[in-house]
Phi, psi and omega in degrees: 000317180297320179295319180297319178297319180296321179295326180287316185276336176085176188291326185293318183291342181278349183277169176088014184252345184270129179280149180238167178285186181291161178293160175304156183300329182265013180295148178287142183254356178211163179300134180269115179300145175068015176254129178238155185219146168233142182203122170277117189287337184075096176224135001276132175220144180278078185232138178284134175291337172297317179294318178300316179298320179296322177300313180295317183295334179301327183247341170046058180290159177286323181230135182229126172256123180248138174242167187048048187255120171273136183304317180300318179296315182297321178302316181290318177302315180297319178296317180294322179300320181281315186286319185267334187235358177069023181252119185254128182230144164280161182220143170225149185243151173226061185283147184240346178200166174245124190217115181292319182298326180272318194240004177072209187093202175251154186306326181272356177212070183289163184287151179279142189224141177160233181248164172208151174236128170254137180217136176291330177265155179301155179240148178223170170056046178295135173235137179232120183237126172265129181297142180305324176233113181272352186085223183286350180206144179305134178223162180192190175220159174233158178216144177220164172247131175219187180245127175232132185059032177075007183235148178295144177212143176269126182246126178250149179219124185219165173219111182275171184302156184297169180303158181066022175231053188300316183295322178295316179297323179299316178294320179296318180297323177299318179296313180297313184297326179299325178283317180301321184297343180282354187237134178284329178238115183212148173238124182245114183252150171155175175260107183268356178051035182206144177281163185304327181281354185298132182303329183292347178266359185304319182296321179295320181295335178285342184256331190210163179247153175291151179297336172267107185301339179282343186266120178198169178303134181094355181262052183303135178085351181265320182292128184286130180300149180236012181226164179293341179262022168065033175240151172269109177244344187253139188223149161241098177273135182240133178235115180076014181223139181258143177272156170260304177202160183236147175231132176244124190232103173302146184215142175289352183276351183200159173276357171253140178284154175279125186239120177233154182225132171266131186260145180287141176298149177293142178281143176292134179269000000 
């Protein structure tokens, strides 16, 4: 009976049941203003949502962009963040497909899969765009407006096509960049599945800078890897906003590292 139930609900619904120990001694105890994070959760992966929430709570960013995010998982992560860590977030979704293999559910109603944004401040004007060509799997981006440093900012969250699909990613980047270019202040989070020198990222580099000022096309060996296979695929692109410092944190919960950036306060005019 237990096996039958697991087959029905799928892998995502089975997560979130293992309890973890207390947070590290230096873990943040409240949301950190002006801190943003991007993290590819890795789905399907046999990972506890309690553990995922604890990873996020350790750094407690104000804004979080999640990729490979199942709606059920994000709901549980959000609940754990509030119940176990006292961190309250609003949520918006940018799901692009329904997939039982990735997100569980029942065969006739599989879980929704794509992007999500958590924000300590309210969000407005959500936009969800599916790329005309997703490559081997539907992909897209979402955008919301929230307040960072007391000022409105447009936040984008995307996941580009898988590796060895350079031409598809180039077309996707063109679609995303056209929207980013409309905003003077923007934060672009996501898994771009491409290293900084990749030609398909050229359009993004003309619009925004990496949160690590040392990282740019041509800076081979300087950009800190964000994946278990020692490549930088995850980015916090900033447009009209200056960074203070960046942290890259390998985690057993995903094959992508958790990447956060603290943003510099706006200067008084």
